[in-house]
mmCIF file with all atom_site columns, C-alpha atoms in Angstrom:
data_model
loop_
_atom_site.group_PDB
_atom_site.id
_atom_site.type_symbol
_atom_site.label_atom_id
_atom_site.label_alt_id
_atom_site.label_comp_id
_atom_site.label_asym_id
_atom_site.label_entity_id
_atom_site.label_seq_id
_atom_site.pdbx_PDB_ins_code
_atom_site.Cartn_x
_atom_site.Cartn_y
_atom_site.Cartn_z
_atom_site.occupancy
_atom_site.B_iso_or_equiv
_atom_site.pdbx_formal_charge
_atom_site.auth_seq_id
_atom_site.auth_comp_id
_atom_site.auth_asym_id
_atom_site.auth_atom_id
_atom_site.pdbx_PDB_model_num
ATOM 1   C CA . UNK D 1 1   ? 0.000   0.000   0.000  1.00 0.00 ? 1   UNK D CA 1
ATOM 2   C CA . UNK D 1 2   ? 1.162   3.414   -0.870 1.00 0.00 ? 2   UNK D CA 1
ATOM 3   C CA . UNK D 1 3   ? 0.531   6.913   0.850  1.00 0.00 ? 3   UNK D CA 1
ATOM 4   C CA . UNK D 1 4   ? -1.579  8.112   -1.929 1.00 0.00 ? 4   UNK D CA 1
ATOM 5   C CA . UNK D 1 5   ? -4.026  5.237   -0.529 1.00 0.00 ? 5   UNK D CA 1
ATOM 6   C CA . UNK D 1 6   ? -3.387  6.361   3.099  1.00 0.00 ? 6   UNK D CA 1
ATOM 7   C CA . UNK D 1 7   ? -2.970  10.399  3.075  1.00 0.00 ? 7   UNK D CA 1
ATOM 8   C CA . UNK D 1 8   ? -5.895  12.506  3.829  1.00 0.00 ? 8   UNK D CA 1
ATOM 9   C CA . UNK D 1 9   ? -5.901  15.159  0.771  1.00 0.00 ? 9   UNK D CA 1
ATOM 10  C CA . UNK D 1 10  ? -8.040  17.576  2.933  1.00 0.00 ? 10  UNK D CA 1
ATOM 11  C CA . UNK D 1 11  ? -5.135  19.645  3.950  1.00 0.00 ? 11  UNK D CA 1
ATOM 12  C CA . UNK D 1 12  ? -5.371  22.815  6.183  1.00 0.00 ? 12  UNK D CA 1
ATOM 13  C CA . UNK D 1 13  ? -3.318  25.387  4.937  1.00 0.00 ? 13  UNK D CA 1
ATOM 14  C CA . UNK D 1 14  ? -2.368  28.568  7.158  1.00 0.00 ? 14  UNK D CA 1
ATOM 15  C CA . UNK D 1 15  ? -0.232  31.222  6.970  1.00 0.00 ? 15  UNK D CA 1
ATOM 16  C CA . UNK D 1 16  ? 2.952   32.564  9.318  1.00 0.00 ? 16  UNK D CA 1
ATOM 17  C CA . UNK D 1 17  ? 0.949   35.206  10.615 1.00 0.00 ? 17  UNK D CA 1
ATOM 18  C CA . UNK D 1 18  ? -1.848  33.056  12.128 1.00 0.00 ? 18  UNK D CA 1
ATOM 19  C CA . UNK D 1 19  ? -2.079  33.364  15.896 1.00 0.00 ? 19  UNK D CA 1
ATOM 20  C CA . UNK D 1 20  ? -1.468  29.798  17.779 1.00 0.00 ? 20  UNK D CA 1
ATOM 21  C CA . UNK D 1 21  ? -5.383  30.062  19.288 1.00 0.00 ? 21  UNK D CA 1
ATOM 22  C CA . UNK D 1 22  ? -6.326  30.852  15.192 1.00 0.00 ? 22  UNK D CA 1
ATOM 23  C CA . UNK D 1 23  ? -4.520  27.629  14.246 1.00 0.00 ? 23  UNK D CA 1
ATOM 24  C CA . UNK D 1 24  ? -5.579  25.501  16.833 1.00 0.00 ? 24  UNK D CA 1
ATOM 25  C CA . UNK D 1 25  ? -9.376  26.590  16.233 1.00 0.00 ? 25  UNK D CA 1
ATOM 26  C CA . UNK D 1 26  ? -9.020  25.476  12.599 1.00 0.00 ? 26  UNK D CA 1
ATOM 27  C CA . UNK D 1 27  ? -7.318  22.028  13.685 1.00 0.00 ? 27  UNK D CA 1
ATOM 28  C CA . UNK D 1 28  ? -9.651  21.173  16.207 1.00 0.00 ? 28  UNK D CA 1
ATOM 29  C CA . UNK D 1 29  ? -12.998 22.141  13.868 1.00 0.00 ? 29  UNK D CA 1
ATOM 30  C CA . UNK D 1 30  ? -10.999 19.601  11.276 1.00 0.00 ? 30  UNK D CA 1
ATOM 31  C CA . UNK D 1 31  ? -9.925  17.225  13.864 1.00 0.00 ? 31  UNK D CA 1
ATOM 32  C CA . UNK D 1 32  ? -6.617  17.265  12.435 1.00 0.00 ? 32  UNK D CA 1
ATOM 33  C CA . UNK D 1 33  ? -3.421  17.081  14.118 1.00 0.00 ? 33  UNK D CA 1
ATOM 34  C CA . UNK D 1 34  ? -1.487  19.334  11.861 1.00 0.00 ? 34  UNK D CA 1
ATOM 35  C CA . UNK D 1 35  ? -1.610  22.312  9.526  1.00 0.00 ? 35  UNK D CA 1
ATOM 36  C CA . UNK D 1 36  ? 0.505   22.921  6.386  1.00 0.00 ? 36  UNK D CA 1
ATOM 37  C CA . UNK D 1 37  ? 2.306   26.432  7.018  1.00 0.00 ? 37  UNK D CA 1
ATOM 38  C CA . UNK D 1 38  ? 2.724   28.680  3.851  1.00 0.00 ? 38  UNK D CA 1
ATOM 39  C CA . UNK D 1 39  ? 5.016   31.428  4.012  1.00 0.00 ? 39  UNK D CA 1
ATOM 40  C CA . UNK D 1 40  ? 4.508   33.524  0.773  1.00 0.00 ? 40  UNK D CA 1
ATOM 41  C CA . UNK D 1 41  ? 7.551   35.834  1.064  1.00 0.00 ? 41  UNK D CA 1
ATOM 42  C CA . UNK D 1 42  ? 10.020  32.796  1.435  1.00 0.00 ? 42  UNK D CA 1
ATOM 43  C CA . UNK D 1 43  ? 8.030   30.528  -0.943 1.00 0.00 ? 43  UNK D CA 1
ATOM 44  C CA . UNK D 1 44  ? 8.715   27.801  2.175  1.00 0.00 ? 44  UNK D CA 1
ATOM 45  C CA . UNK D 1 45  ? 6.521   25.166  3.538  1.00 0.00 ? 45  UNK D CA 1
ATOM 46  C CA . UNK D 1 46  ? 6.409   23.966  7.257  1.00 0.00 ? 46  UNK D CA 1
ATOM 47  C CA . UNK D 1 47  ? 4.308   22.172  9.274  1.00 0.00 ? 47  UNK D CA 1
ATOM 48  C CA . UNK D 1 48  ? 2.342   23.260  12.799 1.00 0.00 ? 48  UNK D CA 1
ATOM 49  C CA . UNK D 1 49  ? 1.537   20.560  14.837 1.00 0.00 ? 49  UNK D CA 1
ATOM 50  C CA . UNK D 1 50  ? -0.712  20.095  17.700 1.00 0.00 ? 50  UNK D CA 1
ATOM 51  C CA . UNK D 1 51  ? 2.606   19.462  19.571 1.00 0.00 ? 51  UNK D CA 1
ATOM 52  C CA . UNK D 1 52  ? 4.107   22.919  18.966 1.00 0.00 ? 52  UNK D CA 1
ATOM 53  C CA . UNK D 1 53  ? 1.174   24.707  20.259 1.00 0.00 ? 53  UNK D CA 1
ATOM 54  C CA . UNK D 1 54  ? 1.004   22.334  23.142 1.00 0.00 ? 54  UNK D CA 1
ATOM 55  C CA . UNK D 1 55  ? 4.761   22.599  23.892 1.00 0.00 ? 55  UNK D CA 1
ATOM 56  C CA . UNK D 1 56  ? 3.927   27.105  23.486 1.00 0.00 ? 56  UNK D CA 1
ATOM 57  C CA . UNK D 1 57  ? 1.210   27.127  25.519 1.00 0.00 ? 57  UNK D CA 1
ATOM 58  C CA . UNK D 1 58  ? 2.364   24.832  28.631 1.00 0.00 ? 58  UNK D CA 1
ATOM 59  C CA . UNK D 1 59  ? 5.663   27.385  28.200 1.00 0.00 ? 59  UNK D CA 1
ATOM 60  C CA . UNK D 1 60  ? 3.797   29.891  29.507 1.00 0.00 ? 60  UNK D CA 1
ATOM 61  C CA . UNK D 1 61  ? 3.192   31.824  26.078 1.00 0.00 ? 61  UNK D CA 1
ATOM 62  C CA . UNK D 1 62  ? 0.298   33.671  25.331 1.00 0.00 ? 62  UNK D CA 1
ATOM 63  C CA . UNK D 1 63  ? -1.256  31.615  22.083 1.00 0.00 ? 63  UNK D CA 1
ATOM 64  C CA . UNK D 1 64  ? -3.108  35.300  21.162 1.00 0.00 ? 64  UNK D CA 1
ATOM 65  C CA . UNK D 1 65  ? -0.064  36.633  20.754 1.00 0.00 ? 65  UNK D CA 1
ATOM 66  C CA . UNK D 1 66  ? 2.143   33.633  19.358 1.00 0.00 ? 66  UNK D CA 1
ATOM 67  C CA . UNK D 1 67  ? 1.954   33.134  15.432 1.00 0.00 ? 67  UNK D CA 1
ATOM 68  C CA . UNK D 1 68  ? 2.313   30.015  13.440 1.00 0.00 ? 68  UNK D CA 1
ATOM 69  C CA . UNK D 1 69  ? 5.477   31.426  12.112 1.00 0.00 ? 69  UNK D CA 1
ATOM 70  C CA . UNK D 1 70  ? 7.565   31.670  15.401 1.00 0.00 ? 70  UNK D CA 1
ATOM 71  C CA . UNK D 1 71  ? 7.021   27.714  16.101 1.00 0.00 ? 71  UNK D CA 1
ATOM 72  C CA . UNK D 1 72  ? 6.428   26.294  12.416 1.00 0.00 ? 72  UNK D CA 1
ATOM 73  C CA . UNK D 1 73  ? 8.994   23.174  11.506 1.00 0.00 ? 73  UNK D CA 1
ATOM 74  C CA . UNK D 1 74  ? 10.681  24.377  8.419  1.00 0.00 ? 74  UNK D CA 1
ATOM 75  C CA . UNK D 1 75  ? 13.515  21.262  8.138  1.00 0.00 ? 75  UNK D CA 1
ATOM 76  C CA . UNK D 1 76  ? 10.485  18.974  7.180  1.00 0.00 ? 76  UNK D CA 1
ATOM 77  C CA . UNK D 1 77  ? 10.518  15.865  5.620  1.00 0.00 ? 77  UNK D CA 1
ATOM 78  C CA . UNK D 1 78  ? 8.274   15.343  2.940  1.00 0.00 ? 78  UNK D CA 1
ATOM 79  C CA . UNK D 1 79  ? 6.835   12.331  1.172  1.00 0.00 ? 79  UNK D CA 1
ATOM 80  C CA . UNK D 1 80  ? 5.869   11.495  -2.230 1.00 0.00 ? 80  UNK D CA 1
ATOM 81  C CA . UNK D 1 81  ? 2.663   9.494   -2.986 1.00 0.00 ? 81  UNK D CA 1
ATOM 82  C CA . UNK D 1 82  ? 4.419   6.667   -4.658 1.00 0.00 ? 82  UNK D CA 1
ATOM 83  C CA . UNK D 1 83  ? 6.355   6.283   -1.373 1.00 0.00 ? 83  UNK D CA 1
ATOM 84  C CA . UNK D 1 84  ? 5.521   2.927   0.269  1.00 0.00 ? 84  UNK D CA 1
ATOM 85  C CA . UNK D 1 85  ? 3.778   3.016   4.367  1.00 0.00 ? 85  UNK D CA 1
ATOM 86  C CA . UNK D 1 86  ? 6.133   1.211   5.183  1.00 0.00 ? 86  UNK D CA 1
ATOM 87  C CA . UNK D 1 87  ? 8.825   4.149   4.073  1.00 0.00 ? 87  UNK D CA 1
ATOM 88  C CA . UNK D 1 88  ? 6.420   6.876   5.551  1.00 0.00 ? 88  UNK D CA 1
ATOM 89  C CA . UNK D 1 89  ? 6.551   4.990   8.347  1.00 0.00 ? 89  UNK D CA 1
ATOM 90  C CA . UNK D 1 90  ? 10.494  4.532   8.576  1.00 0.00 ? 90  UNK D CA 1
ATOM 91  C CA . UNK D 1 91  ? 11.192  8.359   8.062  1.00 0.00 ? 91  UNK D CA 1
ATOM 92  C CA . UNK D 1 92  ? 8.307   9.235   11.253 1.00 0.00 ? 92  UNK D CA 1
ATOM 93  C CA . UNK D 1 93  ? 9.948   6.966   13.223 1.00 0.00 ? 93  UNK D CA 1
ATOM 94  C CA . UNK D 1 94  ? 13.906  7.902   12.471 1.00 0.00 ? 94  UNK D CA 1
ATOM 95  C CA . UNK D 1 95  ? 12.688  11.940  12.742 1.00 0.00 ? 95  UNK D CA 1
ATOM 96  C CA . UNK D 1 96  ? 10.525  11.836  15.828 1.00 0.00 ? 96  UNK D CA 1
ATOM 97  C CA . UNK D 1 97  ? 7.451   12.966  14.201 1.00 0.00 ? 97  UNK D CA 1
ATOM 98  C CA . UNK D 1 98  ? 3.704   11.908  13.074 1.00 0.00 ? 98  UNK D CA 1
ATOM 99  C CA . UNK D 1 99  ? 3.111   14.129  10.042 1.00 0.00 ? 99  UNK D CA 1
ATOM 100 C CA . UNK D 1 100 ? 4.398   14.008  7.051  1.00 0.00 ? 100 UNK D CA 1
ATOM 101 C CA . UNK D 1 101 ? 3.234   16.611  3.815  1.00 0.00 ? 101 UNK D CA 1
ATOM 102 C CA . UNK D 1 102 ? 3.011   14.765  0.975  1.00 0.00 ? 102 UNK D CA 1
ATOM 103 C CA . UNK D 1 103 ? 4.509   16.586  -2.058 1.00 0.00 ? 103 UNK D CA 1
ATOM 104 C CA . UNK D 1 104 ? 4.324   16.151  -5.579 1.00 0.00 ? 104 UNK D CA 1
ATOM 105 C CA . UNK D 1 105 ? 5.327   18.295  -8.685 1.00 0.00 ? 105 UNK D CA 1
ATOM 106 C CA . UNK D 1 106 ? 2.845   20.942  -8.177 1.00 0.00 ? 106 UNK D CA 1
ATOM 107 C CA . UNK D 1 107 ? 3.389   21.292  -4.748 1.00 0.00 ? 107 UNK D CA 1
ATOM 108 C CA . UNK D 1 108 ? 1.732   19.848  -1.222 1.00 0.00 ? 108 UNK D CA 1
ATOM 109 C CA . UNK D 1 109 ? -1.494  17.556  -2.382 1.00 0.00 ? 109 UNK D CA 1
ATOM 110 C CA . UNK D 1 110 ? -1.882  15.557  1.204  1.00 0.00 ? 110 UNK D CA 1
ATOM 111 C CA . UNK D 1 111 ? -0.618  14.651  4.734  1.00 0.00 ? 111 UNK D CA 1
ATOM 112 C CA . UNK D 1 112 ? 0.014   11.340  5.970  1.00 0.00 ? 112 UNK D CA 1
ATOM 113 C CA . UNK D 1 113 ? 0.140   10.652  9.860  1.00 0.00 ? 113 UNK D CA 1
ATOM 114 C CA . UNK D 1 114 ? 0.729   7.754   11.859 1.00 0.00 ? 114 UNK D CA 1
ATOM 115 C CA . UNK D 1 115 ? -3.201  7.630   12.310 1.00 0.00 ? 115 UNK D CA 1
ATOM 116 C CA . UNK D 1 116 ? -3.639  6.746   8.981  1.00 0.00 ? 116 UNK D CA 1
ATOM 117 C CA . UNK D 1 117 ? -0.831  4.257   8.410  1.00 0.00 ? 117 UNK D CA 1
ATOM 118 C CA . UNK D 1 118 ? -2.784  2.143   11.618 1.00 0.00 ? 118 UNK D CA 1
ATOM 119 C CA . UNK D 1 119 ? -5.467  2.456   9.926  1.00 0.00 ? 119 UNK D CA 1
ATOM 120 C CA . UNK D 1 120 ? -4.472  0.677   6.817  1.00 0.00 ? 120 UNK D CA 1
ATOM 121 C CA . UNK D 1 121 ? -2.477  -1.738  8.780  1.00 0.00 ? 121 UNK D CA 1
ATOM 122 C CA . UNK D 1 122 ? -4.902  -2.758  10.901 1.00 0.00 ? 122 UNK D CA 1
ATOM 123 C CA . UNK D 1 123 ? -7.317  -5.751  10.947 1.00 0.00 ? 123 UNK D CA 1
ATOM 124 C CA . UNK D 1 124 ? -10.846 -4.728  9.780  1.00 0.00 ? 124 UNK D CA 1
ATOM 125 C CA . UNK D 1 125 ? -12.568 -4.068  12.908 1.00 0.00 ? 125 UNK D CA 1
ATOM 126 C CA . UNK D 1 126 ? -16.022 -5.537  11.977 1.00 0.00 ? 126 UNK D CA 1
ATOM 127 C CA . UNK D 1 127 ? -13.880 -9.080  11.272 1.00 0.00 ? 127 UNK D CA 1
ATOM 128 C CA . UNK D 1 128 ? -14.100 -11.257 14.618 1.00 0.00 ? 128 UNK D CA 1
ATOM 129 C CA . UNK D 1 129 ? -10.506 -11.382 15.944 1.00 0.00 ? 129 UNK D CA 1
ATOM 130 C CA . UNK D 1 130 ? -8.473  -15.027 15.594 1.00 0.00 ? 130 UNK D CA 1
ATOM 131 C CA . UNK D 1 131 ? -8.482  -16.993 18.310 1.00 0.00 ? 131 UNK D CA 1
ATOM 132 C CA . UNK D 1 132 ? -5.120  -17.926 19.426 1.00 0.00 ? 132 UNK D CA 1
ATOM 133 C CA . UNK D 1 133 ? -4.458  -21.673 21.223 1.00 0.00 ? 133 UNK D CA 1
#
């Protein structure tokens, strides 16, 4: 199986100059763990994660005043769609992370978590689980 089959290609998009309490509104009306970060004056892409604002906001900072920009990953790793799960799943596990953006020529067209990876992996749930003797 293969990210494209995996990655969710609803992706939430925000800019550098979103506020921490704008981006985690958006995430948490998507129920989505992360948010692909934009800048358009470096032509970069980044990744917020429900992590950052967690680790912001339990340091004390005020998440009104704290934009996307200032705690944005910018050394991601991306992933193609022809990658395999099992390579998405090598790369989150060497860099300490559970997103990855999924690139292709055009530009970002999905994100992949760990979330979704289990899901594919995992035994249908309606299917009675094997007995073991």
């Amino acid at each position: 199986m293969f990210v494209r089959d995996a990655m969710s290609t609803v992706v939430l998009t925000i800019g550098p100059a979103h506020t921490l309490r704008q981006s985690a509104t958006l995430m948490s009306a998507r129920r989505i763990g992360a948010a692909v970060v934009l800048d358009p004056d470096t032509c970069g892409v980044g990744i917020l994660t429900e992590r950052d604002i967690l680790n912001a906001v339990g340091g004390g900072l005020d998440p009104d005043q704290e934009t996307a920009g200032a705690h944005t990953t910018t050394d991601v790793v991306f992933a193609a769609p022809s990658w395999t799960l099992e390579e998405a799943a090598g790369a989150m596990a060497n860099g300490g992370f559970r997103h990855l953006i999924v690139l292709d020529d055009i530009g970002p067209v999905g994100v992949v978590s760990v979330r979704d990876i289990i899901r594919c992996w995992a035994p249908d749930r309606s299917a009675p689980a094997a007995l073991v003797s």
